Short mmCIF file of C-alpha atoms in Angstrom, two decimals:
data_model
loop_
_atom_site.label_atom_id
_atom_site.label_comp_id
_atom_site.label_asym_id
_atom_site.label_seq_id
_atom_site.Cartn_x
_atom_site.Cartn_y
_atom_site.Cartn_z
CA ALA E 278 121.05 117.16 14.47
CA GLN E 279 120.56 117.74 18.13
CA SER E 280 123.00 118.10 20.96
CA VAL E 281 123.20 118.99 24.72
CA ALA E 282 125.90 120.73 26.56
CA GLN E 283 126.43 120.54 30.31
CA PRO E 284 129.30 122.92 30.83
CA GLU E 285 130.19 121.84 34.39
CA ASP E 286 131.57 118.36 35.15
CA GLN E 287 131.02 119.08 38.84
CA VAL E 288 128.96 121.26 41.06
CA ASN E 289 129.66 121.50 44.75
CA VAL E 290 127.39 123.25 47.10
CA ALA E 291 126.71 123.30 50.89
CA GLU E 292 123.53 121.88 52.22
CA GLY E 293 120.72 124.49 52.43
CA ASN E 294 122.18 126.54 49.64
CA PRO E 295 120.73 126.98 46.14
CA LEU E 296 121.66 124.41 43.56
CA THR E 297 121.96 125.16 39.79
CA VAL E 298 122.93 122.70 37.20
CA LYS E 299 123.41 124.25 33.72
CA CYS E 300 122.23 122.89 30.37
CA THR E 301 122.20 124.29 26.86
CA TYR E 302 120.89 122.55 23.78
CA SER E 303 120.72 122.60 20.02
CA VAL E 304 118.01 121.21 17.92
CA SER E 305 116.68 122.05 14.40
CA GLY E 306 112.99 122.21 15.46
CA ASN E 307 111.13 122.61 18.80
CA PRO E 308 112.60 120.67 21.63
CA TYR E 309 111.24 118.43 24.28
CA LEU E 310 113.67 118.86 27.27
CA PHE E 311 114.34 116.51 30.21
CA TRP E 312 116.33 116.21 33.41
CA TYR E 313 117.30 112.92 34.79
CA VAL E 314 119.20 111.96 37.94
CA GLN E 315 121.37 108.82 38.43
CA TYR E 316 122.58 107.40 41.66
CA PRO E 317 125.55 105.05 41.65
CA ASN E 318 124.95 101.73 39.79
CA ARG E 319 121.31 102.74 39.05
CA GLY E 320 119.38 103.64 36.02
CA LEU E 321 118.14 107.08 35.29
CA GLN E 322 115.31 108.59 37.34
CA PHE E 323 113.03 111.09 35.66
CA LEU E 324 112.93 114.47 37.36
CA LEU E 325 111.03 116.82 35.01
CA LYS E 326 110.33 117.75 31.45
CA TYR E 327 109.38 120.74 29.31
CA ILE E 328 106.95 119.93 26.51
CA THR E 329 104.94 123.15 26.03
CA GLY E 330 103.30 125.84 27.99
CA ASP E 331 104.82 127.58 31.02
CA ASN E 332 108.63 128.03 30.77
CA LEU E 333 109.03 127.18 34.42
CA VAL E 334 108.46 123.49 35.08
CA LYS E 335 108.36 121.88 38.50
CA GLY E 336 109.46 118.32 39.05
CA SER E 337 110.18 115.68 41.71
CA TYR E 338 112.02 116.39 44.99
CA GLY E 339 111.66 120.10 44.81
CA PHE E 340 113.52 120.56 41.58
CA GLU E 341 112.49 122.94 38.86
CA ALA E 342 113.90 124.10 35.46
CA GLU E 343 113.28 127.02 33.29
CA PHE E 344 113.06 126.78 29.55
CA ASN E 345 114.70 129.83 27.81
CA LYS E 346 114.19 129.64 24.16
CA SER E 347 116.34 132.72 23.31
CA GLN E 348 119.27 131.33 25.27
CA THR E 349 118.54 127.74 24.34
CA SER E 350 118.92 126.79 27.99
CA PHE E 351 117.18 124.53 30.44
CA HIS E 352 118.99 125.00 33.72
CA LEU E 353 117.89 122.83 36.66
CA LYS E 354 117.42 124.46 40.02
CA LYS E 355 116.67 123.65 43.62
CA PRO E 356 116.29 126.40 46.16
CA SER E 357 117.69 124.50 49.18
CA ALA E 358 119.97 121.50 48.43
CA LEU E 359 120.08 118.33 50.48
CA VAL E 360 122.97 115.91 51.06
CA SER E 361 120.76 113.26 49.35
CA ASP E 362 120.72 115.29 46.18
CA SER E 363 124.34 114.35 45.54
CA ALA E 364 124.23 112.34 42.33
CA LEU E 365 124.94 112.49 38.57
CA TYR E 366 122.48 114.72 36.65
CA PHE E 367 121.76 114.39 32.95
CA CYS E 368 120.03 116.95 30.73
CA ALA E 369 118.43 115.51 27.55
CA VAL E 370 116.88 116.95 24.46
CA ARG E 371 114.68 115.51 21.75
CA ASP E 372 113.46 117.15 18.63
CA ARG E 373 109.62 116.78 18.39
CA ASN E 374 110.07 115.13 15.02
CA ASP E 375 112.58 112.56 16.18
CA TYR E 376 112.31 109.61 18.58
CA LYS E 377 115.98 109.78 19.80
CA LEU E 378 116.99 111.37 23.01
CA SER E 379 120.31 113.01 23.15
CA PHE E 380 122.05 113.36 26.47
CA GLY E 381 124.57 115.70 27.92
CA ALA E 382 127.79 114.42 29.41
CA GLY E 383 126.35 114.73 32.90
CA THR E 384 127.19 116.85 35.91
CA THR E 385 128.12 115.35 39.25
CA VAL E 386 126.54 117.25 42.14
CA THR E 387 128.02 117.01 45.63
CA VAL E 388 126.17 118.55 48.52
CA ARG E 389 128.25 118.75 51.61
CA ALA E 390 126.77 118.83 55.10
CA GLY F 54 103.40 104.89 37.74
CA ALA F 55 105.90 104.41 34.85
CA VAL F 56 108.08 101.70 36.49
CA VAL F 57 110.55 99.85 34.41
CA SER F 58 112.43 96.86 35.58
CA GLN F 59 115.42 95.00 34.44
CA HIS F 60 116.67 91.48 35.17
CA PRO F 61 119.32 90.52 36.09
CA SER F 62 120.74 93.55 37.87
CA ARG F 63 124.20 91.97 37.67
CA VAL F 64 125.68 89.27 35.72
CA ILE F 65 129.17 87.66 35.47
CA CYS F 66 129.79 85.36 32.59
CA LYS F 67 132.62 83.53 30.86
CA SER F 68 133.96 84.84 27.50
CA GLY F 69 132.07 83.14 24.67
CA THR F 70 128.77 82.66 26.43
CA SER F 71 125.58 84.48 25.74
CA VAL F 72 123.62 86.60 28.20
CA LYS F 73 120.02 87.60 28.09
CA ILE F 74 118.77 90.80 29.72
CA GLU F 75 115.01 91.57 30.22
CA CYS F 76 113.44 94.87 30.33
CA ARG F 77 109.75 95.12 31.47
CA SER F 78 107.40 97.93 31.76
CA LEU F 79 105.51 97.06 35.05
CA ASP F 80 102.55 99.36 35.01
CA PHE F 81 102.13 100.60 31.48
CA GLN F 82 102.22 99.49 27.92
CA ALA F 83 105.30 100.58 26.00
CA THR F 84 105.14 101.43 22.28
CA THR F 85 108.83 101.65 22.01
CA MET F 86 111.76 100.46 24.11
CA PHE F 87 115.33 101.62 23.89
CA TRP F 88 118.65 99.96 24.82
CA TYR F 89 121.58 102.02 25.97
CA ARG F 90 125.10 101.36 27.10
CA GLN F 91 126.94 103.40 29.62
CA PHE F 92 130.67 103.35 30.25
CA PRO F 93 132.05 104.53 33.70
CA LYS F 94 131.60 108.17 34.22
CA GLN F 95 130.14 108.67 30.80
CA SER F 96 126.82 109.49 29.28
CA LEU F 97 124.33 106.97 27.75
CA MET F 98 124.92 105.68 24.23
CA LEU F 99 121.92 104.54 22.34
CA MET F 100 122.39 101.12 20.97
CA ALA F 101 119.02 100.31 19.40
CA THR F 102 115.32 101.11 19.32
CA SER F 103 112.58 98.40 19.39
CA ASN F 104 108.97 98.44 18.66
CA GLU F 105 106.72 95.59 19.57
CA GLY F 106 106.33 93.07 16.79
CA SER F 107 108.94 94.57 14.50
CA LYS F 108 112.73 94.44 13.97
CA ALA F 109 114.86 96.65 16.06
CA THR F 110 116.64 99.75 14.60
CA TYR F 111 120.33 99.65 15.44
CA GLU F 112 122.50 102.65 15.71
CA GLN F 113 125.53 103.04 13.65
CA GLY F 114 128.38 100.92 14.79
CA VAL F 115 126.26 98.53 16.86
CA GLU F 116 126.47 94.98 15.61
CA LYS F 117 123.00 93.60 15.18
CA ASP F 118 124.21 89.97 15.23
CA LYS F 119 126.06 90.51 18.50
CA PHE F 120 123.33 92.36 20.27
CA LEU F 121 120.03 90.58 19.54
CA ILE F 122 116.93 92.45 20.48
CA ASN F 123 113.40 90.98 20.79
CA HIS F 124 110.33 92.92 21.60
CA ALA F 125 107.73 90.32 22.05
CA SER F 126 105.02 92.25 23.78
CA LEU F 127 104.07 95.77 24.85
CA THR F 128 105.67 95.18 28.16
CA LEU F 129 108.77 93.12 27.43
CA SER F 130 112.00 93.63 25.42
CA THR F 131 115.09 91.50 25.71
CA LEU F 132 118.68 92.14 24.77
CA THR F 133 120.89 89.10 24.26
CA VAL F 134 124.63 89.73 24.07
CA THR F 135 125.93 86.72 22.02
CA SER F 136 129.42 85.34 22.42
CA ALA F 137 130.27 87.84 24.99
CA HIS F 138 133.77 89.14 25.28
CA PRO F 139 135.50 91.24 27.96
CA GLU F 140 135.04 94.38 25.86
CA ASP F 141 131.32 93.88 26.15
CA SER F 142 131.53 94.40 29.96
CA SER F 143 129.39 97.50 30.56
CA PHE F 144 126.28 98.87 32.16
CA TYR F 145 123.33 98.34 29.99
CA ILE F 146 120.09 100.34 30.63
CA CYS F 147 116.73 100.06 28.95
CA SER F 148 113.97 102.62 28.65
CA ALA F 149 110.38 102.62 27.67
CA GLU F 150 107.85 105.12 26.33
CA ARG F 151 104.29 105.06 27.49
CA LEU F 152 101.47 104.92 24.93
CA GLU F 153 99.86 107.87 26.62
CA ALA F 154 103.03 109.95 26.73
CA GLU F 155 105.35 109.10 24.02
CA GLU F 156 107.66 111.97 24.46
CA THR F 157 109.03 110.80 27.78
CA GLN F 158 111.39 107.78 28.32
CA TYR F 159 111.37 105.93 31.67
CA PHE F 160 114.45 104.11 32.49
CA GLY F 161 115.20 100.76 34.09
CA PRO F 162 117.68 100.32 36.94
CA GLY F 163 120.33 98.95 34.57
CA THR F 164 122.31 95.68 34.28
CA ARG F 165 125.94 95.41 35.07
CA LEU F 166 127.66 92.86 32.76
CA LEU F 167 131.08 91.58 33.54
CA VAL F 168 132.65 89.24 31.01
CA LEU F 169 135.69 87.29 32.29
#
């Protein structure tokens, strides 16, 4: 079984401040980890993924995430948030031996000007 | 690259009618396509997985006779909601995996279905 937890329903930050969206996961084997962003009435947009290699992965729009195996975490970060980053963010995990993707409940990010 | 389209983006229909939603991978071939349903302010729920040329695999609790899936080619999958009822109103999102990178799903923009 696999699962994802996003402990925060909402994250509010001021523009220009660092943004962190938390994610922890549970899989029986080795994980593939993903972050997606969703704007209102739109599908999910791929941000970044961890497959193997460096624990720090860089993605689109200045986002990055760090894979921490011991803490089973994959937190999403951005050094300086923009108002346009306001959206719904989903963390997802997939066991390498499974085709199914499991999503967290989502975190709504609001960046105020 | 890795663009997935859905058509229509929004549809309103009367109860009892059938609605077909298309999912296309525009710039890549997709080994597998997925259909999800999303309720307001909730996460995505996987409905079914389809592979080109074979029958779809439905998740537990999803009625295969109600949600017909056809995956006719490596770039097209369709979801038909048969005899739609108001409780079928939802946001339906498809995704596709590339042949070259099967670990990543790329999502379409979604289809908003409203059944009156």
